[in-house]
Every structure is written in structure tokens, then in C-alpha cells.
Amino acid sequence: LAKTTQPISMDSYEGQEVNITCSHNNIATNDYITWYQQFPSQGPRFIIQGYKTKVTNEVASLFIPADRKSSTLSLPRVSLSDTAVYYCLVGLHISNFGNEKLTFGTGTRLTIIP
Amino acid sequence: DAGVTQSPTHLIKTRGQQVTLRCSPISGHKSVSWYQQVLGQGPQFIFQYYEKEERGRGNFPDRFSARQFPNYSSELNVNALLLGDSALYLCASSQHWTGQSYEQYFGPGTRLTVT
């Protein structure tokens, strides 16, 4: 599984847009990019997944440049409830199903300030 | 629909004891994975089961074992507990893939404390 690098922590004010960037220089051709959110004492929660260009859902957008060596999770107009740890993972392609050793890094601790 | 459920919520054991943790996946999900999350770190993969067969194993000692039952629920067993086994143990379920990728749904975890 491709190694990922994220900032350890970030702070932002309520109402702002937050962008968290993840580096994955060794991403393989078939790898997908997935982001999870985790609140204290809870299991991680799937946020968004993408392969290339841009993906948007009701909670976030994921921007992936053409070389796919990085990705940016964008959270629009954050609120206090968005304070959590955000994990970037690479892999999870159908061809790896069953052999996937889902690997989380240390994640990015996002703190939203009132 | 109910999400992934795990039991017990909390557990306190002493060194050398054995523990069994239980997980029920989302209805219709056939894959269950187990993770260990030590305080301040991301979850670390332990096992994945699909259709009652082990499909993946992380870098954990043989003291860790698991199984999946015909109803797709799963148990994680840890023998000869060490202090370092204290962690949040997470279970995640997923369907056999849809489209070209799949997402995992995590349960709330079991907090294990070894004294």
C-alpha cells in the first residue's frame, strides 16, 4: 500500500473552507484515494473516495491532480462538529479486494475554532 | 438499518488472560475486518475475513486469531494478554465490492484495558 504523508494538525475558524493535502508519491495505477474521519472513541467514518480529477459529495470534495501523487480533501464552511482526525488512504482497488491491508497513518488532527 | 455493532463496549483484563471480542456486520455485508488502534495512532490492520475465510492478515503475533461465522459475524481472540494490547479494537464491514471500489463501515469499537 502506497505510503501517505499528511500534516499532523491544522486549525481553522468556523465557516471557513478547509483543505487538507495528502502526498502519495508511490501511488499505483489501480489505487484509489480514500479519506476517513474519526471522532474520539469512535470508529472511522468514510468521507469520500476518488481516482482522478474531482469528486464531490454532500460533505466534501476531493481534488486529485493529473499525476495523482497528491490529493486534497476540501471541507466547505466547517463547523465545530468537524473537529476530528482525518485519514488519507491509498489503495482499495477491486483487484486487491481480499488482499488489502488497509493502512492508516497518523492522520491530520483538525481543530475548528469558534 | 443497524450499523456495525461490537461487544463488549469496554473490557478490563489482566496480563496473561485471554479475551474474545465480537462483531456483527451490517446486514448484507460479507466481509469483516479487525483493527487495533492505540491511543494517538491510526488504526492498524489485524485481519480481514470474507465469506468465512481469512483473506488478509496484518503484522500481529499468533496470539491474535479470529474467525467468521455463517451469519458473517466475527470474533477476535487475543491470548496471553500483554500491557501493550491495551487499545481500541475496531471492526469494519463491507460488501463485496460495488463498482470499482469499496468502503468500509466501522463499528464503535471495544476499549480493552490490560492491567
PDB file of C-alpha atoms in Angstrom:
ATOM      1  CA  LEU A   1       0.000   0.000   0.000  1.00  0.00           C
ATOM      2  CA  ALA A   2       1.366   3.380  -1.010  1.00  0.00           C
ATOM      3  CA  LYS A   3       2.657   5.411   1.910  1.00  0.00           C
ATOM      4  CA  THR A   4       0.879   8.680   2.584  1.00  0.00           C
ATOM      5  CA  THR A   5       2.046  11.888   4.209  1.00  0.00           C
ATOM      6  CA  GLN A   6      -0.305  14.393   5.809  1.00  0.00           C
ATOM      7  CA  PRO A   7       0.121  17.392   8.117  1.00  0.00           C
ATOM      8  CA  ILE A   8      -0.071  16.344  11.743  1.00  0.00           C
ATOM      9  CA  SER A   9      -2.505  19.072  12.707  1.00  0.00           C
ATOM     10  CA  MET A  10      -4.445  22.041  11.364  1.00  0.00           C
ATOM     11  CA  ASP A  11      -6.577  24.771  12.902  1.00  0.00           C
ATOM     12  CA  SER A  12      -9.362  26.674  11.192  1.00  0.00           C
ATOM     13  CA  TYR A  13     -12.168  29.044  12.127  1.00  0.00           C
ATOM     14  CA  GLU A  14     -15.813  28.201  11.815  1.00  0.00           C
ATOM     15  CA  GLY A  15     -17.341  28.989   8.448  1.00  0.00           C
ATOM     16  CA  GLN A  16     -14.091  28.742   6.517  1.00  0.00           C
ATOM     17  CA  GLU A  17     -13.174  26.237   3.855  1.00  0.00           C
ATOM     18  CA  VAL A  18     -10.530  23.762   4.962  1.00  0.00           C
ATOM     19  CA  ASN A  19      -8.162  21.992   2.606  1.00  0.00           C
ATOM     20  CA  ILE A  20      -6.101  19.033   3.811  1.00  0.00           C
ATOM     21  CA  THR A  21      -3.454  17.779   1.411  1.00  0.00           C
ATOM     22  CA  CYS A  22      -2.077  14.265   1.320  1.00  0.00           C
ATOM     23  CA  SER A  23       1.063  13.187  -0.538  1.00  0.00           C
ATOM     24  CA  HIS A  24       1.264   9.705  -2.037  1.00  0.00           C
ATOM     25  CA  ASN A  25       4.202   9.692  -4.423  1.00  0.00           C
ATOM     26  CA  ASN A  26       4.207   5.910  -4.891  1.00  0.00           C
ATOM     27  CA  ILE A  27       0.558   5.536  -5.810  1.00  0.00           C
ATOM     28  CA  ALA A  28      -0.061   2.609  -8.160  1.00  0.00           C
ATOM     29  CA  THR A  29      -2.077   2.775 -11.350  1.00  0.00           C
ATOM     30  CA  ASN A  30      -5.041   0.939  -9.881  1.00  0.00           C
ATOM     31  CA  ASP A  31      -5.043   2.626  -6.471  1.00  0.00           C
ATOM     32  CA  TYR A  32      -7.978   4.679  -5.268  1.00  0.00           C
ATOM     33  CA  ILE A  33      -7.677   7.542  -2.774  1.00  0.00           C
ATOM     34  CA  THR A  34      -9.961   7.414   0.224  1.00  0.00           C
ATOM     35  CA  TRP A  35     -10.498   9.748   3.163  1.00  0.00           C
ATOM     36  CA  TYR A  36     -11.901   8.811   6.563  1.00  0.00           C
ATOM     37  CA  GLN A  37     -12.957  10.963   9.506  1.00  0.00           C
ATOM     38  CA  GLN A  38     -12.640   9.854  13.110  1.00  0.00           C
ATOM     39  CA  PHE A  39     -14.058  11.388  16.267  1.00  0.00           C
ATOM     40  CA  PRO A  40     -12.636  10.462  19.679  1.00  0.00           C
ATOM     41  CA  SER A  41     -13.631   6.993  20.876  1.00  0.00           C
ATOM     42  CA  GLN A  42     -15.473   6.223  17.643  1.00  0.00           C
ATOM     43  CA  GLY A  43     -14.641   4.194  14.587  1.00  0.00           C
ATOM     44  CA  PRO A  44     -13.507   5.972  11.414  1.00  0.00           C
ATOM     45  CA  ARG A  45     -16.224   7.131   9.038  1.00  0.00           C
ATOM     46  CA  PHE A  46     -15.894   7.092   5.269  1.00  0.00           C
ATOM     47  CA  ILE A  47     -15.947  10.582   3.772  1.00  0.00           C
ATOM     48  CA  ILE A  48     -15.069  10.348   0.121  1.00  0.00           C
ATOM     49  CA  GLN A  49     -13.184   8.313  -2.441  1.00  0.00           C
ATOM     50  CA  GLY A  50     -11.800   9.108  -5.864  1.00  0.00           C
ATOM     51  CA  TYR A  51      -9.447   8.023  -8.623  1.00  0.00           C
ATOM     52  CA  LYS A  52      -8.704  11.177 -10.604  1.00  0.00           C
ATOM     53  CA  THR A  53      -9.781  14.786 -11.166  1.00  0.00           C
ATOM     54  CA  LYS A  54     -12.545  15.875  -8.803  1.00  0.00           C
ATOM     55  CA  VAL A  55     -15.151  14.085  -6.757  1.00  0.00           C
ATOM     56  CA  THR A  56     -17.848  15.840  -4.755  1.00  0.00           C
ATOM     57  CA  ASN A  57     -20.464  14.549  -2.359  1.00  0.00           C
ATOM     58  CA  GLU A  58     -22.717  16.111   0.222  1.00  0.00           C
ATOM     59  CA  VAL A  59     -19.969  16.608   2.784  1.00  0.00           C
ATOM     60  CA  ALA A  60     -16.688  17.142   0.933  1.00  0.00           C
ATOM     61  CA  SER A  61     -14.777  17.459  -2.311  1.00  0.00           C
ATOM     62  CA  LEU A  62     -11.679  15.570  -3.317  1.00  0.00           C
ATOM     63  CA  PHE A  63      -9.241  17.098  -5.779  1.00  0.00           C
ATOM     64  CA  ILE A  64      -6.716  14.838  -7.490  1.00  0.00           C
ATOM     65  CA  PRO A  65      -4.169  16.296  -9.938  1.00  0.00           C
ATOM     66  CA  ALA A  66      -3.266  14.554 -13.158  1.00  0.00           C
ATOM     67  CA  ASP A  67      -0.131  12.890 -11.759  1.00  0.00           C
ATOM     68  CA  ARG A  68      -2.150  11.572  -8.767  1.00  0.00           C
ATOM     69  CA  LYS A  69       0.841  11.967  -6.465  1.00  0.00           C
ATOM     70  CA  SER A  70      -1.205  14.046  -4.068  1.00  0.00           C
ATOM     71  CA  SER A  71      -4.809  14.750  -3.217  1.00  0.00           C
ATOM     72  CA  THR A  72      -6.675  17.456  -1.356  1.00  0.00           C
ATOM     73  CA  LEU A  73      -9.716  16.985   0.809  1.00  0.00           C
ATOM     74  CA  SER A  74     -11.836  20.118   0.874  1.00  0.00           C
ATOM     75  CA  LEU A  75     -14.398  20.717   3.612  1.00  0.00           C
ATOM     76  CA  PRO A  76     -16.685  23.672   2.841  1.00  0.00           C
ATOM     77  CA  ARG A  77     -17.784  26.037   5.629  1.00  0.00           C
ATOM     78  CA  VAL A  78     -16.580  23.967   8.558  1.00  0.00           C
ATOM     79  CA  SER A  79     -18.317  23.932  11.912  1.00  0.00           C
ATOM     80  CA  LEU A  80     -17.197  22.918  15.377  1.00  0.00           C
ATOM     81  CA  SER A  81     -18.524  19.418  14.735  1.00  0.00           C
ATOM     82  CA  ASP A  82     -15.906  18.938  12.022  1.00  0.00           C
ATOM     83  CA  THR A  83     -13.193  18.797  14.683  1.00  0.00           C
ATOM     84  CA  ALA A  84     -11.762  15.319  14.174  1.00  0.00           C
ATOM     85  CA  VAL A  85      -8.831  13.341  12.805  1.00  0.00           C
ATOM     86  CA  TYR A  86      -8.809  12.915   9.042  1.00  0.00           C
ATOM     87  CA  TYR A  87      -7.022   9.986   7.415  1.00  0.00           C
ATOM     88  CA  CYS A  88      -5.902   9.669   3.814  1.00  0.00           C
ATOM     89  CA  LEU A  89      -5.530   6.132   2.458  1.00  0.00           C
ATOM     90  CA  VAL A  90      -4.385   4.875  -0.899  1.00  0.00           C
ATOM     91  CA  GLY A  91      -5.305   1.536  -2.391  1.00  0.00           C
ATOM     92  CA  LEU A  92      -8.628  -0.251  -2.063  1.00  0.00           C
ATOM     93  CA  HIS A  93      -8.929  -1.192  -5.679  1.00  0.00           C
ATOM     94  CA  ILE A  94     -11.198  -4.022  -6.685  1.00  0.00           C
ATOM     95  CA  SER A  95      -8.212  -6.056  -7.866  1.00  0.00           C
ATOM     96  CA  ASN A  96      -6.801  -6.006  -4.359  1.00  0.00           C
ATOM     97  CA  PHE A  97     -10.006  -6.936  -2.579  1.00  0.00           C
ATOM     98  CA  GLY A  98      -9.336  -9.629  -0.074  1.00  0.00           C
ATOM     99  CA  ASN A  99      -5.633  -8.917  -0.003  1.00  0.00           C
ATOM    100  CA  GLU A 100      -5.876  -5.343   1.046  1.00  0.00           C
ATOM    101  CA  LYS A 101      -4.121  -4.444   4.241  1.00  0.00           C
ATOM    102  CA  LEU A 102      -5.859  -1.188   4.891  1.00  0.00           C
ATOM    103  CA  THR A 103      -3.220   1.044   6.417  1.00  0.00           C
ATOM    104  CA  PHE A 104      -3.975   4.211   8.278  1.00  0.00           C
ATOM    105  CA  GLY A 105      -1.266   6.745   9.004  1.00  0.00           C
ATOM    106  CA  THR A 106      -1.372   9.089  11.960  1.00  0.00           C
ATOM    107  CA  GLY A 107      -3.844  11.354  10.168  1.00  0.00           C
ATOM    108  CA  THR A 108      -4.414  15.095  10.410  1.00  0.00           C
ATOM    109  CA  ARG A 109      -5.939  16.429  13.595  1.00  0.00           C
ATOM    110  CA  LEU A 110      -8.257  19.248  12.526  1.00  0.00           C
ATOM    111  CA  THR A 111      -9.410  21.677  15.195  1.00  0.00           C
ATOM    112  CA  ILE A 112     -12.174  24.149  14.422  1.00  0.00           C
ATOM    113  CA  ILE A 113     -12.039  27.355  16.419  1.00  0.00           C
ATOM    114  CA  PRO A 114     -15.244  29.259  17.274  1.00  0.00           C
TER     115      PRO A 114
ATOM    116  CA  ASP B   1     -30.652  -0.384   9.271  1.00  0.00           C
ATOM    117  CA  ALA B   2     -28.359  -1.080  12.175  1.00  0.00           C
ATOM    118  CA  GLY B   3     -24.718  -0.293  11.694  1.00  0.00           C
ATOM    119  CA  VAL B   4     -21.788  -2.418  12.717  1.00  0.00           C
ATOM    120  CA  THR B   5     -22.144  -3.495  16.328  1.00  0.00           C
ATOM    121  CA  GLN B   6     -19.416  -4.606  18.688  1.00  0.00           C
ATOM    122  CA  SER B   7     -19.431  -6.098  22.149  1.00  0.00           C
ATOM    123  CA  PRO B   8     -18.467  -5.504  24.803  1.00  0.00           C
ATOM    124  CA  THR B   9     -18.005  -1.738  24.811  1.00  0.00           C
ATOM    125  CA  HIS B  10     -15.312  -1.787  27.444  1.00  0.00           C
ATOM    126  CA  LEU B  11     -13.249  -4.573  28.941  1.00  0.00           C
ATOM    127  CA  ILE B  12     -10.604  -4.789  31.631  1.00  0.00           C
ATOM    128  CA  LYS B  13      -8.296  -7.806  31.745  1.00  0.00           C
ATOM    129  CA  THR B  14      -5.074  -8.693  33.499  1.00  0.00           C
ATOM    130  CA  ARG B  15      -1.845  -9.756  31.877  1.00  0.00           C
ATOM    131  CA  GLY B  16      -1.803 -13.357  30.707  1.00  0.00           C
ATOM    132  CA  GLN B  17      -5.551 -13.627  30.354  1.00  0.00           C
ATOM    133  CA  GLN B  18      -7.453 -14.292  27.165  1.00  0.00           C
ATOM    134  CA  VAL B  19     -10.151 -12.107  25.613  1.00  0.00           C
ATOM    135  CA  THR B  20     -12.830 -12.536  22.951  1.00  0.00           C
ATOM    136  CA  LEU B  21     -14.323  -9.572  21.138  1.00  0.00           C
ATOM    137  CA  ARG B  22     -17.413  -9.801  18.986  1.00  0.00           C
ATOM    138  CA  CYS B  23     -18.632  -8.022  15.896  1.00  0.00           C
ATOM    139  CA  SER B  24     -21.841  -8.077  13.872  1.00  0.00           C
ATOM    140  CA  PRO B  25     -21.570  -6.568  10.389  1.00  0.00           C
ATOM    141  CA  ILE B  26     -24.164  -4.552   8.583  1.00  0.00           C
ATOM    142  CA  SER B  27     -26.868  -6.774   7.165  1.00  0.00           C
ATOM    143  CA  GLY B  28     -25.824  -7.985   3.736  1.00  0.00           C
ATOM    144  CA  HIS B  29     -22.127  -7.358   4.270  1.00  0.00           C
ATOM    145  CA  LYS B  30     -19.973 -10.427   3.888  1.00  0.00           C
ATOM    146  CA  SER B  31     -16.575  -9.016   4.795  1.00  0.00           C
ATOM    147  CA  VAL B  32     -15.353  -8.196   8.280  1.00  0.00           C
ATOM    148  CA  SER B  33     -12.019  -6.649   9.178  1.00  0.00           C
ATOM    149  CA  TRP B  34     -10.413  -6.082  12.545  1.00  0.00           C
ATOM    150  CA  TYR B  35      -8.146  -3.188  13.538  1.00  0.00           C
ATOM    151  CA  GLN B  36      -6.218  -2.200  16.630  1.00  0.00           C
ATOM    152  CA  GLN B  37      -5.946   1.460  17.471  1.00  0.00           C
ATOM    153  CA  VAL B  38      -3.517   2.513  20.141  1.00  0.00           C
ATOM    154  CA  LEU B  39      -4.078   5.950  21.646  1.00  0.00           C
ATOM    155  CA  GLY B  40      -2.751   8.691  19.399  1.00  0.00           C
ATOM    156  CA  GLN B  41      -2.206   6.462  16.376  1.00  0.00           C
ATOM    157  CA  GLY B  42      -4.222   5.413  13.371  1.00  0.00           C
ATOM    158  CA  PRO B  43      -5.938   2.021  13.232  1.00  0.00           C
ATOM    159  CA  GLN B  44      -3.666  -0.899  12.378  1.00  0.00           C
ATOM    160  CA  PHE B  45      -4.997  -3.778  10.315  1.00  0.00           C
ATOM    161  CA  ILE B  46      -5.185  -7.158  12.057  1.00  0.00           C
ATOM    162  CA  PHE B  47      -7.385  -9.458   9.953  1.00  0.00           C
ATOM    163  CA  GLN B  48      -9.869  -9.492   7.123  1.00  0.00           C
ATOM    164  CA  TYR B  49     -12.453 -12.231   6.606  1.00  0.00           C
ATOM    165  CA  TYR B  50     -14.672 -12.680   3.601  1.00  0.00           C
ATOM    166  CA  GLU B  51     -17.195 -15.457   3.236  1.00  0.00           C
ATOM    167  CA  LYS B  52     -15.815 -17.091   6.376  1.00  0.00           C
ATOM    168  CA  GLU B  53     -12.298 -17.323   5.017  1.00  0.00           C
ATOM    169  CA  GLU B  54      -9.273 -15.329   6.105  1.00  0.00           C
ATOM    170  CA  ARG B  55      -8.335 -13.022   3.253  1.00  0.00           C
ATOM    171  CA  GLY B  56      -5.732 -10.831   4.881  1.00  0.00           C
ATOM    172  CA  ARG B  57      -3.530 -10.690   7.952  1.00  0.00           C
ATOM    173  CA  GLY B  58      -1.555  -7.807   9.372  1.00  0.00           C
ATOM    174  CA  ASN B  59       1.716  -7.885  11.296  1.00  0.00           C
ATOM    175  CA  PHE B  60       0.387  -9.200  14.583  1.00  0.00           C
ATOM    176  CA  PRO B  61       1.646 -12.186  16.614  1.00  0.00           C
ATOM    177  CA  ASP B  62      -0.039 -15.565  16.651  1.00  0.00           C
ATOM    178  CA  ARG B  63      -1.654 -14.644  19.966  1.00  0.00           C
ATOM    179  CA  PHE B  64      -4.223 -12.869  17.790  1.00  0.00           C
ATOM    180  CA  SER B  65      -6.750 -15.040  15.987  1.00  0.00           C
ATOM    181  CA  ALA B  66     -10.182 -14.560  14.505  1.00  0.00           C
ATOM    182  CA  ARG B  67     -12.993 -16.343  12.805  1.00  0.00           C
ATOM    183  CA  GLN B  68     -16.149 -15.540  10.880  1.00  0.00           C
ATOM    184  CA  PHE B  69     -19.402 -17.404  11.329  1.00  0.00           C
ATOM    185  CA  PRO B  70     -22.023 -18.446   8.748  1.00  0.00           C
ATOM    186  CA  ASN B  71     -24.082 -15.369   9.623  1.00  0.00           C
ATOM    187  CA  TYR B  72     -20.959 -13.259   8.858  1.00  0.00           C
ATOM    188  CA  SER B  73     -20.478 -12.144  12.441  1.00  0.00           C
ATOM    189  CA  SER B  74     -16.944 -12.409  13.718  1.00  0.00           C
ATOM    190  CA  GLU B  75     -14.864 -12.920  16.827  1.00  0.00           C
ATOM    191  CA  LEU B  76     -11.374 -11.690  17.583  1.00  0.00           C
ATOM    192  CA  ASN B  77      -9.427 -13.648  20.192  1.00  0.00           C
ATOM    193  CA  VAL B  78      -6.298 -12.489  21.912  1.00  0.00           C
ATOM    194  CA  ASN B  79      -4.364 -14.909  24.139  1.00  0.00           C
ATOM    195  CA  ALA B  80      -1.736 -14.239  26.774  1.00  0.00           C
ATOM    196  CA  LEU B  81      -2.582 -10.566  27.010  1.00  0.00           C
ATOM    197  CA  LEU B  82       0.207  -8.033  27.342  1.00  0.00           C
ATOM    198  CA  LEU B  83       0.017  -4.478  28.611  1.00  0.00           C
ATOM    199  CA  GLY B  84       0.707  -3.333  25.059  1.00  0.00           C
ATOM    200  CA  ASP B  85      -2.526  -4.929  23.866  1.00  0.00           C
ATOM    201  CA  SER B  86      -4.467  -2.144  25.559  1.00  0.00           C
ATOM    202  CA  ALA B  87      -6.213  -0.368  22.709  1.00  0.00           C
ATOM    203  CA  LEU B  88      -9.451   0.327  20.924  1.00  0.00           C
ATOM    204  CA  TYR B  89     -10.336  -2.681  18.779  1.00  0.00           C
ATOM    205  CA  LEU B  90     -12.354  -1.760  15.738  1.00  0.00           C
ATOM    206  CA  CYS B  91     -14.427  -3.943  13.483  1.00  0.00           C
ATOM    207  CA  ALA B  92     -15.360  -2.873   9.973  1.00  0.00           C
ATOM    208  CA  SER B  93     -17.683  -4.471   7.474  1.00  0.00           C
ATOM    209  CA  SER B  94     -18.015  -4.094   3.755  1.00  0.00           C
ATOM    210  CA  GLN B  95     -19.979  -5.573   0.905  1.00  0.00           C
ATOM    211  CA  HIS B  96     -18.368  -7.487  -1.812  1.00  0.00           C
ATOM    212  CA  TRP B  97     -17.314  -4.581  -3.943  1.00  0.00           C
ATOM    213  CA  THR B  98     -19.705  -2.332  -5.809  1.00  0.00           C
ATOM    214  CA  GLY B  99     -18.345  -0.770  -8.939  1.00  0.00           C
ATOM    215  CA  GLN B 100     -14.619  -0.431  -8.789  1.00  0.00           C
ATOM    216  CA  SER B 101     -14.050   0.295  -5.163  1.00  0.00           C
ATOM    217  CA  TYR B 102     -15.454  -0.389  -1.774  1.00  0.00           C
ATOM    218  CA  GLU B 103     -15.791   1.411   1.510  1.00  0.00           C
ATOM    219  CA  GLN B 104     -15.661   0.026   4.968  1.00  0.00           C
ATOM    220  CA  TYR B 105     -18.107   0.818   7.743  1.00  0.00           C
ATOM    221  CA  PHE B 106     -16.622   0.839  11.205  1.00  0.00           C
ATOM    222  CA  GLY B 107     -18.229  -0.065  14.482  1.00  0.00           C
ATOM    223  CA  PRO B 108     -17.795   1.960  17.688  1.00  0.00           C
ATOM    224  CA  GLY B 109     -15.030  -0.297  18.919  1.00  0.00           C
ATOM    225  CA  THR B 110     -14.219  -2.211  22.085  1.00  0.00           C
ATOM    226  CA  ARG B 111     -11.924  -0.470  24.527  1.00  0.00           C
ATOM    227  CA  LEU B 112      -9.612  -3.100  26.036  1.00  0.00           C
ATOM    228  CA  THR B 113      -7.519  -2.248  29.053  1.00  0.00           C
ATOM    229  CA  VAL B 114      -4.887  -4.710  30.217  1.00  0.00           C
ATOM    230  CA  THR B 115      -3.567  -4.212  33.742  1.00  0.00           C
TER     231      THR B 115
END
